[in-house]
């Protein structure tokens, strides 16, 4: 495989096998023509970058049927409000033009209610883009890349902040993205983005963070090395609780900003924990195999006891667990979800029926597989009458 940044050859260190599109919920008549790819991962030693090898073309994933809406989680809505407030407090004086990459339904930008700030969202998926526009946010229905960005001639070197959350790891051509950022940012402009953290994935063994949309799993080391190649530098890092452990990275033009102590501290931690080198990948691989065996042993035990099992939340992440471990309707009767675009369809690859929350309430199983483990607090609060010992489980410790 070829590293997506250095363009040098690297050797994949593990495969998760045949994978469908993680958000490709489908109807029965679409089973036969379902798309699969071999989900292999590799690591560039030169820039410490954990990445997918083969993946579907972005247009196959982010289109008019994209079924993910940021506003589907109350906790995420709260998080985006505090993310926006953090930016407002820290950079208010200079804020005239702000762009968000992957603005989804406008949940983040909505918080900047100051008419003096020119806000623009880039969102390639048409359906979520329409919702964002209805929310009154200026949204461009395009991918954020150099080709599309250079059309914004009047904003050349005028943008103060480019922000993103859970979007950059979805973009295979990071070089074009960085060229776009370089074109737009003013001299002191900052690129601020949040991403699920490689170190947290290793720690929790949450390999389900890897799926077609997540082309990269970033760390501070990889971000530092990638941006240094393009005359930018990592100036701050702030750990976040979202998605089971994320990082907020702040990147500015080289030599123009103070570098926070956090950067040095986290880079050092990554060296000690082998997050910046291939050793971390190799133990992760071993741990994935152990985790798969443990999960199947547990499910077989439940079956032997004649327990009914259902999944809670048809997340993209669950596609990786179900397909990697080969878990279908033989174990799990259904997966319930709040998203109307998913209900009535089947899960990608393993074809487990997706049902409404109403169905769940009328058919509560003996055991509930929490696929949205990252929203545990919010979900258990909502389902407090089901909060009994040993009822909920996941492939990781919850
Ligand atoms: P998330 O972990 O954000 O998804 P992904 O792995 O796809 O990035 O979870 C989003 C999905 O979970 C979405 O399909 C809605 C569903 N969900 C519920 O059904 N109920 C809930 O209470 C929450 C928080 C999410």
Coordinates of C-alpha atoms and ligand atoms in Angstrom, one line a residue:
X1 CA 0.0 0.0 0.0
X2 CA 1.0 3.6 -0.5
X3 CA 1.0 6.2 2.3
X4 CA -1.6 8.8 1.5
X5 CA 0.8 11.7 2.5
X6 CA 4.4 10.6 1.8
X7 CA 3.3 8.5 -1.3
X8 CA 5.9 5.9 -0.1
X9 CA 5.3 2.2 0.0
X10 CA 4.2 0.8 3.4
X11 CA 3.2 -2.7 4.4
X12 CA -0.3 -3.3 5.8
X13 CA 0.0 -4.7 9.3
X14 CA -3.5 -6.2 9.6
X15 CA -6.8 -6.8 7.8
X16 CA -10.3 -6.8 9.2
X17 CA -11.5 -8.7 6.2
X18 CA -14.3 -8.0 3.8
X19 CA -16.2 -4.8 4.8
X20 CA -19.3 -3.1 3.4
X21 CA -19.9 0.7 3.5
X22 CA -20.3 1.4 7.3
X23 CA -23.3 3.7 6.9
X24 CA -24.7 1.7 3.9
X25 CA -28.0 0.5 5.6
X26 CA -29.9 -1.2 2.8
X27 CA -33.1 -2.9 1.8
X28 CA -33.5 -6.6 1.0
X29 CA -33.6 -6.0 -2.8
X30 CA -30.1 -4.4 -2.5
X31 CA -28.4 -7.3 -0.8
X32 CA -27.1 -8.8 -4.0
X33 CA -25.3 -5.8 -5.3
X34 CA -23.8 -4.7 -2.0
X35 CA -20.3 -3.2 -2.2
X36 CA -17.5 -4.7 -0.2
X37 CA -13.8 -3.8 0.2
X38 CA -10.9 -5.4 2.0
X39 CA -10.3 -3.3 5.1
X40 CA -6.6 -3.3 5.7
X41 CA -4.6 -0.9 7.8
X42 CA -1.0 0.3 7.6
X43 CA 1.3 2.7 9.4
X44 CA 3.7 5.2 8.0
X45 CA 6.8 5.1 10.2
X46 CA 8.0 8.3 8.7
X47 CA 5.0 10.4 9.8
X48 CA 3.5 8.1 12.5
X49 CA 0.3 7.9 10.5
X50 CA -2.2 5.1 11.1
X51 CA -4.3 4.7 7.9
X52 CA -6.6 2.5 5.8
X53 CA -5.3 1.0 2.6
X54 CA -8.2 0.5 0.2
X55 CA -11.5 2.4 0.8
X56 CA -14.6 3.3 -1.2
X57 CA -14.6 6.6 -3.1
X58 CA -15.9 9.5 -0.9
X59 CA -18.9 10.0 -3.2
X60 CA -20.0 6.5 -2.4
X61 CA -20.3 7.4 1.3
X62 CA -21.1 11.1 1.4
X63 CA -24.1 11.6 -0.9
X64 CA -27.8 12.5 -0.8
X65 CA -28.5 9.5 1.5
X66 CA -25.9 10.1 4.2
X67 CA -27.8 8.9 7.4
X68 CA -25.7 10.6 10.1
X69 CA -27.0 13.7 11.8
X70 CA -24.9 15.4 14.4
X71 CA -28.0 16.6 16.3
X72 CA -29.1 13.0 16.9
X73 CA -27.2 13.1 20.2
X74 CA -28.1 15.6 22.9
X75 CA -24.6 15.3 24.4
X76 CA -23.0 16.1 21.1
X77 CA -25.2 19.1 20.6
X78 CA -24.0 20.3 24.1
X79 CA -20.4 19.5 23.1
X80 CA -20.6 21.6 19.9
X81 CA -21.9 24.5 21.9
X82 CA -19.0 24.4 24.3
X83 CA -16.5 23.9 21.4
X84 CA -18.0 27.0 19.8
X85 CA -17.9 29.0 23.1
X86 CA -14.2 28.0 23.5
X87 CA -13.4 29.4 20.1
X88 CA -15.5 32.5 20.7
X89 CA -13.8 33.2 24.1
X90 CA -10.3 32.6 22.9
X91 CA -10.3 34.3 19.5
X92 CA -13.3 36.6 19.6
X93 CA -11.4 39.8 18.8
X94 CA -10.2 38.6 15.5
X95 CA -13.2 36.7 14.3
X96 CA -14.6 37.9 11.0
X97 CA -14.6 34.9 8.7
X98 CA -15.0 31.3 10.0
X99 CA -15.3 28.2 7.9
X100 CA -16.3 24.7 9.1
X101 CA -15.3 21.6 7.2
X102 CA -17.9 18.9 7.3
X103 CA -20.6 21.1 8.8
X104 CA -23.3 18.4 8.7
X105 CA -26.7 19.8 9.8
X106 CA -25.2 23.0 11.2
X107 CA -25.1 22.0 14.8
X108 CA -21.7 23.7 15.4
X109 CA -22.0 26.8 13.3
X110 CA -25.5 27.6 14.8
X111 CA -23.8 28.6 18.0
X112 CA -22.1 31.6 16.4
X113 CA -25.1 33.8 16.4
X114 CA -23.1 37.0 15.9
X115 CA -24.2 38.6 12.6
X116 CA -20.8 40.2 12.2
X117 CA -19.1 36.9 11.7
X118 CA -19.2 35.5 8.1
X119 CA -19.9 31.8 8.6
X120 CA -19.6 29.2 5.9
X121 CA -20.0 25.4 6.1
X122 CA -18.7 22.9 3.6
X123 CA -20.8 19.8 3.6
X124 CA -20.7 17.2 0.7
X125 CA -23.8 15.2 1.7
X126 CA -26.8 16.9 0.1
X127 CA -29.5 15.8 2.6
X128 CA -27.7 17.1 5.7
X129 CA -26.6 20.2 3.8
X130 CA -30.3 21.0 3.1
X131 CA -31.1 20.8 6.9
X132 CA -28.2 23.1 7.6
X133 CA -29.4 25.6 5.1
X134 CA -32.9 25.5 6.7
X135 CA -31.2 26.3 10.0
X136 CA -30.0 29.5 8.3
X137 CA -26.4 28.5 7.8
X138 CA -24.6 29.4 4.6
X139 CA -23.6 25.9 3.4
X140 CA -21.6 24.9 0.3
X141 CA -22.6 21.5 -0.9
X142 CA -19.1 20.4 -1.9
X143 CA -16.1 18.6 -0.6
X144 CA -13.5 20.9 1.0
X145 CA -10.5 20.5 -1.3
X146 CA -8.2 22.9 -3.1
X147 CA -10.2 22.8 -6.3
X148 CA -13.4 23.9 -4.6
X149 CA -11.8 26.2 -2.1
X150 CA -10.0 28.3 -4.7
X151 CA -13.3 29.4 -6.1
X152 CA -13.7 31.5 -3.0
X153 CA -11.3 34.2 -4.4
X154 CA -12.7 37.0 -2.2
X155 CA -11.7 35.0 1.0
X156 CA -8.1 34.3 -0.1
X157 CA -5.9 34.8 3.1
X158 CA -8.9 36.4 4.9
X159 CA -10.2 33.5 7.0
X160 CA -9.4 33.7 10.7
X161 CA -10.5 30.2 11.7
X162 CA -11.1 27.0 9.9
X163 CA -12.8 24.5 12.3
X164 CA -13.8 20.9 12.0
X165 CA -14.9 18.0 14.2
X166 CA -14.8 14.4 13.2
X167 CA -14.4 15.3 9.6
X168 CA -10.7 15.5 8.8
X169 CA -10.1 11.8 9.3
X170 CA -12.7 11.2 6.6
X171 CA -10.7 13.0 3.9
X172 CA -8.3 10.9 1.9
X173 CA -6.5 13.7 0.1
X174 CA -5.1 15.6 3.0
X175 CA -2.6 17.3 0.8
X176 CA -5.4 19.0 -1.2
X177 CA -7.1 19.9 2.1
X178 CA -4.0 21.6 3.5
X179 CA -3.5 23.5 0.2
X180 CA -7.1 24.7 0.6
X181 CA -6.4 25.8 4.2
X182 CA -3.2 27.6 3.2
X183 CA -5.2 29.4 0.5
X184 CA -7.9 30.6 2.9
X185 CA -6.2 31.3 6.2
X186 CA -4.8 34.8 7.0
X187 CA -1.3 35.2 8.4
X188 CA -2.3 34.5 12.0
X189 CA -5.2 32.2 11.0
X190 CA -5.8 28.9 12.8
X191 CA -7.0 25.5 11.8
X192 CA -8.7 23.9 14.8
X193 CA -10.1 20.4 14.6
X194 CA -11.2 17.5 16.7
X195 CA -10.7 13.8 15.9
X196 CA -11.0 10.4 17.6
X197 CA -7.6 9.7 19.2
X198 CA -5.4 6.8 18.3
X199 CA -4.1 6.6 21.9
X200 CA -7.7 6.2 23.2
X201 CA -8.5 3.5 20.6
X202 CA -5.4 1.6 21.7
X203 CA -6.3 2.0 25.3
X204 CA -9.9 1.0 25.0
X205 CA -9.3 -1.6 22.2
X206 CA -12.2 0.2 20.4
X207 CA -11.2 -1.1 16.9
X208 CA -14.7 -0.2 15.7
X209 CA -13.4 3.4 15.2
X210 CA -11.9 1.9 12.1
X211 CA -14.3 1.9 9.1
X212 CA -14.5 3.2 5.5
X213 CA -15.1 6.8 6.5
X214 CA -12.3 6.9 9.1
X215 CA -9.4 6.8 6.7
X216 CA -6.9 8.0 9.3
X217 CA -6.6 7.6 13.1
X218 CA -4.6 10.6 14.2
X219 CA -2.2 11.2 17.1
X220 CA -0.3 14.3 18.1
X221 CA 2.8 12.9 16.5
X222 CA 1.2 12.3 13.1
X223 CA -0.5 15.7 13.1
X224 CA 2.8 17.5 14.0
X225 CA 4.7 15.6 11.2
X226 CA 2.0 16.0 8.5
X227 CA 1.6 19.8 9.0
X228 CA 5.3 20.5 9.3
X229 CA 5.7 19.3 5.7
X230 CA 3.5 22.2 4.6
X231 CA 4.9 25.1 6.7
X232 CA 2.4 24.8 9.5
X233 CA 2.9 23.7 13.1
X234 CA 1.0 22.1 15.9
X235 CA 0.6 24.8 18.6
X236 CA -1.9 23.3 21.0
X237 CA -3.7 20.0 21.9
X238 CA -6.7 19.7 24.2
X239 CA -7.9 16.2 25.1
X240 CA -11.7 15.7 24.7
X241 CA -14.1 13.1 26.1
X242 CA -16.1 12.7 22.9
X243 CA -16.1 9.5 20.8
X244 CA -14.5 7.6 23.6
X245 CA -11.5 9.9 23.6
X246 CA -10.6 12.6 21.0
X247 CA -8.1 15.4 20.7
X248 CA -8.6 19.0 19.7
X249 CA -5.6 20.1 17.6
X250 CA -4.7 23.7 17.0
X251 CA -2.5 24.4 13.9
X252 CA -1.0 27.7 12.8
X253 CA 1.5 29.0 10.3
X254 CA 5.1 28.1 11.3
X255 CA 6.9 30.4 13.7
X256 CA 4.0 32.7 14.3
X257 CA 2.4 31.4 17.5
X258 CA 3.4 30.4 21.0
X259 CA 3.5 26.6 21.3
X260 CA 1.6 25.3 24.4
X261 CA 3.4 23.0 26.9
X262 CA 0.7 20.5 26.2
X263 CA 2.2 19.7 22.8
X264 CA 5.5 18.7 24.3
X265 CA 3.9 16.7 27.1
X266 CA 1.5 14.7 24.8
X267 CA 4.3 14.0 22.3
X268 CA 6.4 12.6 25.0
X269 CA 3.6 10.4 26.3
X270 CA 3.1 9.1 22.8
X271 CA 6.7 8.1 22.5
X272 CA 6.6 6.3 25.9
X273 CA 3.3 4.5 25.0
X274 CA 4.5 3.5 21.4
X275 CA 1.7 5.5 19.9
X276 CA 4.2 7.2 17.5
X277 CA 5.6 3.9 16.2
X278 CA 4.8 0.5 14.8
X279 CA 5.1 -1.4 18.1
X280 CA 1.7 0.1 19.1
X281 CA 0.1 -1.2 15.9
X282 CA 1.4 -4.7 16.5
X283 CA 0.1 -5.0 20.0
X284 CA -3.2 -3.5 18.8
X285 CA -3.5 -6.2 16.2
X286 CA -3.0 -8.9 18.8
X287 CA -5.5 -7.3 21.1
X288 CA -8.1 -7.2 18.3
X289 CA -7.8 -10.9 17.8
X290 CA -8.2 -11.5 21.6
X291 CA -11.2 -9.2 21.7
X292 CA -12.9 -11.0 18.8
X293 CA -12.5 -14.4 20.5
X294 CA -13.8 -13.0 23.8
X295 CA -16.9 -11.4 22.2
X296 CA -17.8 -14.6 20.4
X297 CA -17.3 -16.7 23.6
X298 CA -19.7 -14.3 25.4
X299 CA -22.3 -14.4 22.6
X300 CA -22.2 -18.2 22.4
X301 CA -22.7 -18.3 26.2
X302 CA -25.7 -16.1 25.9
X303 CA -27.1 -18.3 23.2
X304 CA -26.6 -21.4 25.2
X305 CA -28.5 -19.8 28.0
X306 CA -31.3 -19.0 25.5
X307 CA -31.0 -15.3 26.1
X308 CA -32.4 -12.9 23.5
X309 CA -29.9 -10.3 22.3
X310 CA -30.5 -7.0 20.5
X311 CA -28.2 -4.1 19.5
X312 CA -28.8 -0.6 20.7
X313 CA -28.0 2.2 18.0
X314 CA -27.1 1.3 14.5
X315 CA -23.8 3.1 14.5
X316 CA -21.2 3.1 11.7
X317 CA -18.8 1.6 14.2
X318 CA -21.1 -1.5 14.7
X319 CA -20.5 -2.4 11.0
X320 CA -16.8 -3.1 11.8
X321 CA -17.6 -5.2 14.9
X322 CA -20.4 -7.3 13.2
X323 CA -18.5 -7.9 10.0
X324 CA -15.0 -8.5 11.6
X325 CA -16.5 -11.0 14.1
X326 CA -19.1 -12.4 11.7
X327 CA -22.1 -11.7 13.9
X328 CA -25.5 -11.7 12.2
X329 CA -29.1 -12.5 13.0
X330 CA -27.9 -15.9 14.4
X331 CA -26.9 -13.9 17.5
X332 CA -28.7 -10.5 17.3
X333 CA -32.4 -10.3 16.7
X334 CA -32.5 -6.6 15.8
X335 CA -30.7 -3.3 16.2
X336 CA -32.9 -0.3 17.4
X337 CA -32.1 3.3 16.4
X338 CA -33.7 6.7 16.4
X339 CA -32.7 7.6 12.8
X340 CA -35.7 7.4 10.5
X341 CA -33.4 6.9 7.5
X342 CA -32.1 3.6 9.0
X343 CA -35.3 2.1 10.4
X344 CA -36.9 -0.6 8.2
X345 CA -33.5 -1.3 6.5
X346 CA -30.8 -3.9 7.3
X347 CA -27.3 -3.5 8.7
X348 CA -24.5 -3.4 6.2
X349 CA -23.0 -6.8 5.4
X350 CA -24.6 -8.9 8.2
X351 CA -28.2 -7.8 7.4
X352 CA -29.6 -7.5 10.9
X353 CA -33.0 -5.7 10.8
X354 CA -32.9 -2.1 12.0
X355 CA -36.1 -1.2 14.1
X356 CA -37.6 1.8 15.9
X357 CA -37.3 2.5 19.5
X358 CA -40.9 1.7 19.9
X359 CA -40.2 -1.9 18.7
X360 CA -37.4 -2.0 21.3
X361 CA -39.7 -0.9 24.1
X362 CA -42.2 -3.6 23.2
X363 CA -39.6 -6.3 22.7
X364 CA -36.9 -5.7 25.3
X365 CA -34.3 -8.4 25.0
X366 CA -32.4 -10.2 27.8
X367 CA -29.1 -8.7 26.8
X368 CA -28.4 -5.4 25.0
X369 CA -25.3 -4.9 22.9
X370 CA -24.6 -1.1 23.3
X371 CA -23.1 -0.2 19.9
X372 CA -23.2 3.6 20.8
X373 CA -20.9 3.0 23.8
X374 CA -19.6 6.5 23.3
X375 CA -23.0 7.8 24.2
X376 CA -23.4 5.5 27.2
X377 CA -24.2 8.3 29.7
X378 CA -26.9 9.8 27.6
X379 CA -28.5 6.4 26.7
X380 CA -28.5 4.9 30.2
X381 CA -30.1 8.0 31.5
X382 CA -32.8 7.7 28.9
X383 CA -33.2 4.0 29.6
X384 CA -32.9 4.1 33.3
X385 CA -35.7 1.5 33.9
X386 CA -33.5 -1.0 32.0
X387 CA -30.4 -0.2 34.0
X388 CA -30.1 -3.7 35.6
X389 CA -26.9 -5.5 36.4
X390 CA -25.4 -7.4 33.4
X391 CA -28.1 -6.3 31.0
X392 CA -25.9 -4.0 28.9
X393 CA -22.7 -5.2 27.3
X394 CA -20.3 -4.2 24.5
X395 CA -17.2 -5.6 22.8
X396 CA -15.2 -3.2 25.1
X397 CA -15.4 -2.5 28.8
X398 CA -18.3 -0.1 29.4
Ligands
LIG1 P1 -22.5 7.6 17.0 O1 -21.7 6.8 18.0 O2 -22.4 9.1 17.0 O3 -22.3 7.0 15.5 P2 -21.2 6.6 14.5 O4 -20.5 5.4 15.0 O5 -22.1 6.3 13.3 O6 -20.3 7.8 14.3 O7 -24.1 7.2 17.1 C1 -25.0 7.7 16.2 C2 -26.1 6.7 16.0 O8 -26.6 6.2 17.3 C3 -27.2 7.2 15.2 O9 -27.7 6.2 14.3 C4 -28.3 7.5 16.2 C5 -28.0 6.4 17.3 N1 -28.5 6.8 18.6 C6 -29.7 6.3 19.1 O10 -30.3 5.5 18.5 N2 -30.1 6.7 20.4 C7 -29.3 7.5 21.1 O11 -29.7 7.9 22.3 C8 -28.1 8.1 20.6 C9 -27.3 9.0 21.4 C10 -27.7 7.7 19.4

